[in-house]
CSV table of C-alpha atoms and ligand atoms in Angstrom, one decimal:
chain,number,residue,atom,x,y,z
P,219,MET,CA,-5.3,-22.1,-14.1
P,220,THR,CA,-2.7,-22.6,-11.4
P,221,GLU,CA,-3.0,-23.4,-7.8
P,222,HIS,CA,-0.3,-20.8,-7.2
P,223,ILE,CA,-2.7,-17.9,-7.5
P,224,LYS,CA,-5.6,-17.8,-5.1
P,225,ILE,CA,-8.6,-15.7,-6.0
P,226,GLU,CA,-11.5,-14.6,-3.8
P,227,ASN,CA,-14.1,-11.8,-3.9
P,228,ASP,CA,-14.6,-10.3,-0.5
P,229,GLY,CA,-17.4,-7.7,-0.6
P,230,GLY,CA,-16.3,-6.1,-3.9
P,231,ILE,CA,-12.6,-6.5,-3.3
P,232,LEU,CA,-11.0,-9.1,-5.6
P,233,ILE,CA,-8.1,-10.5,-3.6
P,234,LEU,CA,-5.3,-12.0,-5.6
P,235,THR,CA,-2.8,-14.0,-3.6
P,236,MET,CA,0.5,-15.2,-5.0
P,237,ALA,CA,0.8,-18.5,-3.3
P,238,ARG,CA,4.0,-20.4,-4.1
P,239,PRO,CA,5.7,-19.9,-0.8
P,240,ASP,CA,8.2,-22.7,-1.1
P,241,LYS,CA,9.7,-20.8,-4.1
P,242,LYS,CA,9.2,-17.4,-2.4
P,243,ASN,CA,6.2,-16.7,-4.8
P,244,ALA,CA,8.5,-16.6,-7.8
P,245,LEU,CA,6.2,-15.9,-10.7
P,246,THR,CA,5.8,-18.5,-13.4
P,247,ASN,CA,4.2,-18.1,-16.8
P,248,ALA,CA,1.1,-19.9,-15.5
P,249,MET,CA,0.9,-17.5,-12.5
P,250,TYR,CA,1.2,-14.5,-14.8
P,251,GLY,CA,-1.6,-16.0,-16.9
P,252,ALA,CA,-3.9,-16.4,-13.9
P,253,LEU,CA,-3.2,-12.9,-12.6
P,254,ALA,CA,-3.8,-11.4,-16.1
P,255,ASP,CA,-7.1,-13.3,-16.4
P,256,ALA,CA,-8.3,-12.1,-13.1
P,257,ILE,CA,-7.4,-8.5,-13.6
P,258,GLN,CA,-8.7,-8.4,-17.1
P,259,GLY,CA,-11.8,-10.3,-16.0
P,260,ALA,CA,-12.5,-7.7,-13.3
P,261,GLU,CA,-13.0,-5.1,-16.1
P,262,ASN,CA,-16.3,-6.8,-17.1
P,263,ASP,CA,-17.4,-7.8,-13.6
P,264,PRO,CA,-19.6,-5.2,-11.8
P,265,ALA,CA,-19.1,-7.1,-8.6
P,266,VAL,CA,-15.4,-6.1,-8.5
P,267,ARG,CA,-14.7,-2.6,-7.4
P,268,VAL,CA,-11.1,-2.9,-6.2
P,269,VAL,CA,-8.3,-5.4,-6.8
P,270,LEU,CA,-6.0,-6.3,-3.9
P,271,ILE,CA,-2.7,-8.1,-4.6
P,272,ARG,CA,-0.8,-9.8,-1.8
P,273,GLY,CA,1.6,-12.7,-1.2
P,274,GLU,CA,1.5,-15.8,1.0
P,275,GLY,CA,4.4,-17.0,3.1
P,276,ASP,CA,7.3,-14.9,4.2
P,277,MET,CA,7.5,-12.4,1.3
P,278,PHE,CA,5.5,-10.7,-1.4
P,279,THR,CA,7.4,-12.2,-4.3
P,280,ALA,CA,10.9,-13.0,-5.4
P,281,GLY,CA,10.0,-11.8,-8.9
P,282,ASN,CA,10.0,-13.7,-12.1
P,283,ASP,CA,11.0,-17.3,-11.9
P,284,VAL,CA,14.7,-17.2,-12.8
P,285,GLY,CA,14.6,-20.8,-14.1
P,286,GLU,CA,12.0,-19.7,-16.6
P,287,PHE,CA,14.2,-16.8,-17.7
P,288,ALA,CA,17.0,-19.3,-18.3
P,289,ALA,CA,14.6,-21.7,-20.2
P,290,ILE,CA,13.4,-18.8,-22.4
P,291,ALA,CA,17.0,-17.7,-23.1
P,292,THR,CA,18.0,-21.2,-24.2
P,293,GLY,CA,14.8,-21.8,-26.3
P,294,GLN,CA,13.6,-24.6,-24.0
P,295,MET,CA,10.5,-22.6,-23.2
P,296,GLN,CA,8.3,-21.5,-26.0
P,297,GLY,CA,4.7,-20.5,-26.5
P,298,GLU,CA,2.7,-17.6,-25.3
P,299,ARG,CA,4.3,-15.4,-22.7
P,300,HIS,CA,1.6,-14.5,-20.3
P,301,VAL,CA,3.7,-11.8,-18.6
P,302,SER,CA,2.9,-9.5,-21.5
P,303,ARG,CA,-0.8,-9.9,-20.8
P,304,PHE,CA,-0.2,-9.4,-17.1
P,305,LEU,CA,1.7,-6.1,-17.7
P,306,LYS,CA,-1.0,-5.0,-20.1
P,307,SER,CA,-3.7,-5.8,-17.5
P,308,LEU,CA,-1.9,-3.7,-14.9
P,309,ALA,CA,-1.4,-0.7,-17.3
P,310,GLN,CA,-5.0,-0.8,-18.6
P,311,SER,CA,-6.9,-1.6,-15.4
P,312,SER,CA,-9.7,0.8,-14.7
P,313,ARG,CA,-10.3,-0.7,-11.3
P,314,PRO,CA,-8.1,0.7,-8.5
P,315,LEU,CA,-5.3,-1.7,-7.6
P,316,VAL,CA,-4.1,-2.0,-4.0
P,317,ALA,CA,-1.0,-3.9,-2.9
P,318,ALA,CA,-0.2,-5.4,0.5
P,319,VAL,CA,3.6,-6.0,0.6
P,320,HIS,CA,5.6,-7.8,3.3
P,321,GLY,CA,9.2,-9.1,3.1
P,322,ARG,CA,10.9,-8.9,-0.2
P,323,ALA,CA,9.4,-7.6,-3.4
P,324,VAL,CA,11.9,-8.4,-6.1
P,325,GLY,CA,11.9,-7.3,-9.7
P,326,VAL,CA,8.4,-7.3,-11.0
P,327,GLY,CA,7.3,-7.6,-7.4
P,328,THR,CA,8.4,-4.0,-7.1
P,329,THR,CA,7.7,-2.7,-10.6
P,330,MET,CA,4.0,-3.9,-10.3
P,331,LEU,CA,3.7,-1.5,-7.3
P,332,LEU,CA,4.2,1.4,-9.7
P,333,HIS,CA,0.9,0.4,-11.3
P,334,CYS,CA,-0.9,0.1,-8.0
P,335,ASP,CA,-3.0,3.1,-6.8
P,336,LEU,CA,-2.5,2.4,-3.1
P,337,VAL,CA,0.5,0.6,-1.7
P,338,VAL,CA,0.6,-0.6,1.9
P,339,LEU,CA,4.0,-1.9,3.2
P,340,ALA,CA,4.7,-4.0,6.2
P,341,GLU,CA,7.6,-2.7,8.3
P,342,ASN,CA,9.8,-5.5,7.0
P,343,ALA,CA,9.2,-4.8,3.4
P,344,LEU,CA,12.3,-4.6,1.2
P,345,LEU,CA,11.9,-3.5,-2.4
P,346,SER,CA,14.5,-4.3,-5.1
P,347,THR,CA,14.8,-4.2,-8.8
P,348,PRO,CA,17.9,-6.2,-9.6
P,349,PHE,CA,17.4,-6.5,-13.4
P,350,VAL,CA,20.9,-5.4,-14.2
P,351,ASN,CA,22.3,-7.9,-11.6
P,352,LEU,CA,20.7,-10.5,-13.9
P,353,ALA,CA,22.1,-8.7,-17.0
P,354,LEU,CA,18.6,-7.6,-17.9
P,355,VAL,CA,16.8,-4.3,-18.1
P,356,PRO,CA,13.8,-2.8,-16.2
P,357,GLU,CA,10.3,-3.8,-17.4
P,358,ALA,CA,6.6,-3.0,-16.7
P,359,ALA,CA,7.2,0.6,-17.8
P,360,SER,CA,9.4,1.0,-14.7
P,361,SER,CA,12.1,2.7,-16.7
P,362,LEU,CA,9.6,5.6,-17.1
P,363,LEU,CA,7.5,5.3,-13.9
P,364,MET,CA,10.3,4.8,-11.4
P,365,PRO,CA,12.3,8.0,-12.2
P,366,LEU,CA,9.0,9.9,-12.4
P,367,ARG,CA,8.0,8.6,-9.0
P,368,ILE,CA,11.3,8.8,-7.1
P,369,GLY,CA,13.6,10.9,-9.3
P,370,TYR,CA,16.4,9.8,-11.6
P,371,ALA,CA,19.2,9.5,-9.0
P,372,ARG,CA,17.4,7.1,-6.8
P,373,ALA,CA,15.8,5.2,-9.7
P,374,PHE,CA,19.1,4.7,-11.5
P,375,GLU,CA,20.8,3.5,-8.3
P,376,MET,CA,17.9,1.0,-7.7
P,377,PHE,CA,18.2,-0.4,-11.2
P,378,ALA,CA,21.9,-0.3,-11.7
P,379,LEU,CA,23.0,-1.5,-8.3
P,380,GLY,CA,20.0,-3.7,-7.5
P,381,GLU,CA,20.1,-3.0,-3.7
P,382,ALA,CA,17.0,-3.2,-1.6
P,383,VAL,CA,15.1,-0.2,-0.4
P,384,ASP,CA,13.5,-0.5,3.0
P,385,ALA,CA,9.9,0.4,3.9
P,386,ALA,CA,10.7,3.7,5.5
P,387,SER,CA,12.6,4.9,2.5
P,388,ALA,CA,9.9,3.6,0.1
P,389,LEU,CA,7.4,5.6,2.0
P,390,ALA,CA,9.5,8.7,2.1
P,391,TRP,CA,10.2,8.4,-1.7
P,392,GLY,CA,6.6,8.1,-2.5
P,393,ILE,CA,6.5,4.5,-3.6
P,394,ALA,CA,4.0,3.6,-0.8
P,395,ASN,CA,1.1,5.2,1.0
P,396,ARG,CA,1.5,3.5,4.4
P,397,VAL,CA,3.9,1.4,6.5
P,398,VAL,CA,2.2,-0.8,9.1
P,399,PRO,CA,3.3,-3.5,11.5
P,400,LEU,CA,3.5,-6.9,9.8
P,401,ASP,CA,0.6,-8.3,11.8
P,402,ARG,CA,-1.6,-5.4,10.8
P,403,LEU,CA,-0.8,-5.6,7.1
P,404,ASP,CA,-3.7,-7.6,5.8
P,405,ALA,CA,-6.3,-5.8,7.9
P,406,GLU,CA,-5.0,-2.3,7.0
P,407,ALA,CA,-4.8,-3.1,3.3
P,408,LYS,CA,-8.3,-4.6,3.3
P,409,ALA,CA,-9.6,-1.6,5.3
P,410,LEU,CA,-8.2,0.8,2.7
P,411,ALA,CA,-9.5,-1.3,-0.2
P,412,GLY,CA,-12.9,-1.3,1.5
P,413,ARG,CA,-12.9,2.4,1.8
P,414,LEU,CA,-12.1,2.7,-2.0
P,415,ALA,CA,-14.9,0.1,-2.7
P,416,ARG,CA,-17.4,2.3,-1.0
P,417,GLN,CA,-16.5,5.4,-3.1
P,418,PRO,CA,-18.5,6.0,-6.3
P,419,ALA,CA,-16.8,3.6,-8.7
P,420,GLY,CA,-17.2,5.7,-11.8
P,421,ALA,CA,-15.6,8.7,-10.2
P,422,VAL,CA,-12.7,6.6,-8.9
P,423,SER,CA,-12.0,5.0,-12.3
P,424,THR,CA,-12.3,8.3,-14.2
P,425,THR,CA,-9.9,9.9,-11.7
P,426,LYS,CA,-7.5,7.0,-12.3
P,427,ARG,CA,-7.8,7.4,-16.1
P,428,LEU,CA,-7.0,11.1,-15.8
P,429,MET,CA,-3.9,10.3,-13.7
P,430,ARG,CA,-2.5,7.4,-15.8
P,431,ASN,CA,-2.0,7.2,-19.5
P,432,PRO,CA,-2.3,3.5,-20.6
P,433,GLU,CA,-1.3,4.2,-24.2
P,434,MET,CA,2.0,5.8,-23.0
P,435,LEU,CA,2.6,3.0,-20.6
P,436,MET,CA,2.0,0.3,-23.2
P,437,ALA,CA,4.5,2.0,-25.6
P,438,GLN,CA,7.1,2.0,-22.9
P,439,ILE,CA,6.4,-1.7,-22.0
P,440,LEU,CA,6.8,-2.6,-25.7
P,441,ALA,CA,10.1,-0.8,-26.0
P,442,GLU,CA,11.4,-2.4,-22.8
P,443,SER,CA,10.2,-5.9,-23.9
P,444,GLU,CA,12.3,-5.7,-27.1
P,445,ARG,CA,15.4,-4.8,-25.2
P,446,PHE,CA,14.6,-7.3,-22.5
P,447,ALA,CA,14.3,-10.1,-25.1
P,448,GLU,CA,17.6,-9.2,-26.6
P,449,ARG,CA,19.3,-9.1,-23.2
P,450,LEU,CA,18.0,-12.5,-22.2
P,451,LYS,CA,20.1,-14.1,-25.0
P,452,THR,CA,23.4,-12.4,-24.1
P,453,MET,CA,26.5,-14.1,-22.6
P,454,GLU,CA,26.0,-11.8,-19.6
P,455,ALA,CA,22.6,-13.2,-18.9
P,456,ARG,CA,23.8,-16.8,-19.4
P,457,GLU,CA,26.4,-16.2,-16.7
P,458,ALA,CA,23.8,-14.6,-14.4
P,459,PHE,CA,21.3,-17.5,-14.7
P,460,THR,CA,24.0,-20.1,-14.4
P,461,ALA,CA,25.3,-18.4,-11.3
P,462,PHE,CA,21.8,-18.4,-9.8
P,463,ALA,CA,21.3,-22.1,-10.5
P,464,GLU,CA,24.8,-22.9,-9.0
P,465,ARG,CA,24.1,-20.6,-6.0
P,466,ARG,CA,27.3,-18.6,-6.6
P,467,PRO,CA,27.9,-14.9,-7.3
P,468,PRO,CA,28.1,-14.1,-11.0
P,469,ASP,CA,31.4,-13.1,-12.6
P,470,PHE,CA,30.9,-10.5,-15.4
P,471,SER,CA,34.6,-9.4,-15.4
P,472,LYS,CA,35.6,-11.4,-18.5
P,473,LEU,CA,32.7,-10.1,-20.6
P,474,ALA,CA,33.7,-7.0,-22.4
P,475,ALA,CA,31.9,-3.7,-22.1
P,476,THR,CA,29.7,-3.1,-25.2
K,867,COA,N1,13.0,-17.9,-9.3
K,867,COA,C1,13.1,-19.2,-9.1
K,867,COA,N2,13.2,-19.7,-7.9
K,867,COA,C2,13.4,-18.9,-6.8
K,867,COA,C3,13.4,-17.5,-7.0
K,867,COA,C4,13.2,-17.0,-8.3
K,867,COA,N3,13.1,-15.7,-8.6
K,867,COA,N4,13.6,-16.9,-5.8
K,867,COA,C5,13.7,-17.9,-4.9
K,867,COA,N5,13.6,-19.1,-5.5
K,867,COA,C6,13.7,-20.4,-4.9
K,867,COA,C7,15.1,-20.8,-4.5
K,867,COA,O1,15.8,-21.3,-5.7
K,867,COA,C8,14.9,-21.8,-3.5
K,867,COA,O2,14.5,-23.0,-4.1
K,867,COA,P1,15.0,-24.4,-3.5
K,867,COA,O3,14.4,-24.5,-2.1
K,867,COA,O4,14.4,-25.4,-4.4
K,867,COA,O5,16.5,-24.4,-3.5
K,867,COA,C9,13.6,-21.3,-2.8
K,867,COA,O6,13.0,-20.4,-3.7
K,867,COA,C10,13.9,-20.5,-1.5
K,867,COA,O7,14.8,-19.4,-1.9
K,867,COA,P2,16.0,-19.0,-1.0
K,867,COA,O8,17.0,-18.2,-1.9
K,867,COA,O9,16.6,-20.2,-0.2
K,867,COA,O10,15.3,-18.0,0.0
K,867,COA,P3,16.0,-16.8,0.8
K,867,COA,O11,14.9,-16.3,1.8
K,867,COA,O12,17.3,-17.2,1.4
K,867,COA,O13,16.2,-15.6,-0.2
K,867,COA,C11,15.6,-14.2,-2.0
K,867,COA,C12,15.1,-15.0,-0.9
K,867,COA,C13,14.4,-13.6,-2.7
K,867,COA,C14,16.5,-13.0,-1.5
K,867,COA,C15,16.5,-15.0,-3.0
K,867,COA,O14,15.7,-16.2,-3.2
K,867,COA,C16,16.7,-14.4,-4.4
K,867,COA,O15,17.5,-13.5,-4.5
K,867,COA,N6,16.0,-14.8,-5.4
K,867,COA,C17,16.1,-14.4,-6.7
K,867,COA,C18,15.5,-13.0,-7.0
K,867,COA,C19,15.6,-12.5,-8.4
K,867,COA,O16,16.7,-12.3,-8.8
K,867,COA,N7,14.5,-12.4,-9.1
K,867,COA,C20,14.4,-11.9,-10.4
K,867,COA,C21,14.4,-10.5,-10.4
K,867,COA,S1,14.4,-9.8,-12.0
């Protein structure tokens, strides 16, 4: 367990809060483990009808902890990678997933939204997927789900250039259901989750199962993970992680195109 994930059940809504605000809710292995346990655990808990994911502090999440990426790349961090279990729990969840997003949602912070069934954004939300900026590749089946959701042109630009998309665009492109003022975010997301919780749960989960194909998603996640693991060990990635640690822009110009 980790103190960086808060878990509470509020009238059938399992609220999962990423709570590492001093590090912008950057996700560590332990945090992925706690999220995976909670989402998987909900499958066997009749008291959970909806799962709501949110973040504490001034943003949803800055994505995967970049220090842990670097530690994995250099072999300093070994053992079970809970991120795989987390992605699997998202792809296979029969419970409807709702996200309440404010401020930045970076990397997996954005790609997890593609697995959520209702996404509520605060007006200040900024979604970005700067995997390529870190010399990595998209994950969480986003290489399949993002172009399906918003079209190839927008998806490739989001991935390859890594620039943030604002709430209005995310709504217009179909990534989100609602944009609300920041001070209304939690109440609106909870109200929507509450409405879902009052619907017949069997019909909701069967509808979700008809609309999403967990087997296909898992196959894409596996293919991405293999490429991701290869990319983590490249000179490009080493330069990106070193630059992040040194708080300077990376310089990929001396690394040849392959
Ligand atoms: N991994 C590890 N630490 C992170 C982090 C991450 N993904 N994102 C932020 N942090 C840490 C910073 O290193 C800093 O730590 P420090 O106080 O010990 O120096 C602290 O969180 C605050 O971050 P800071 O950059 O000062 O906040 P900001 O509001 O100016 O900027 C971001 C926020 C999200 C724009 C910026 O932190 C960022 O770009 N983070 C990296 C995002 C990223 O590339 N994620 C991986 C995607 S695949």
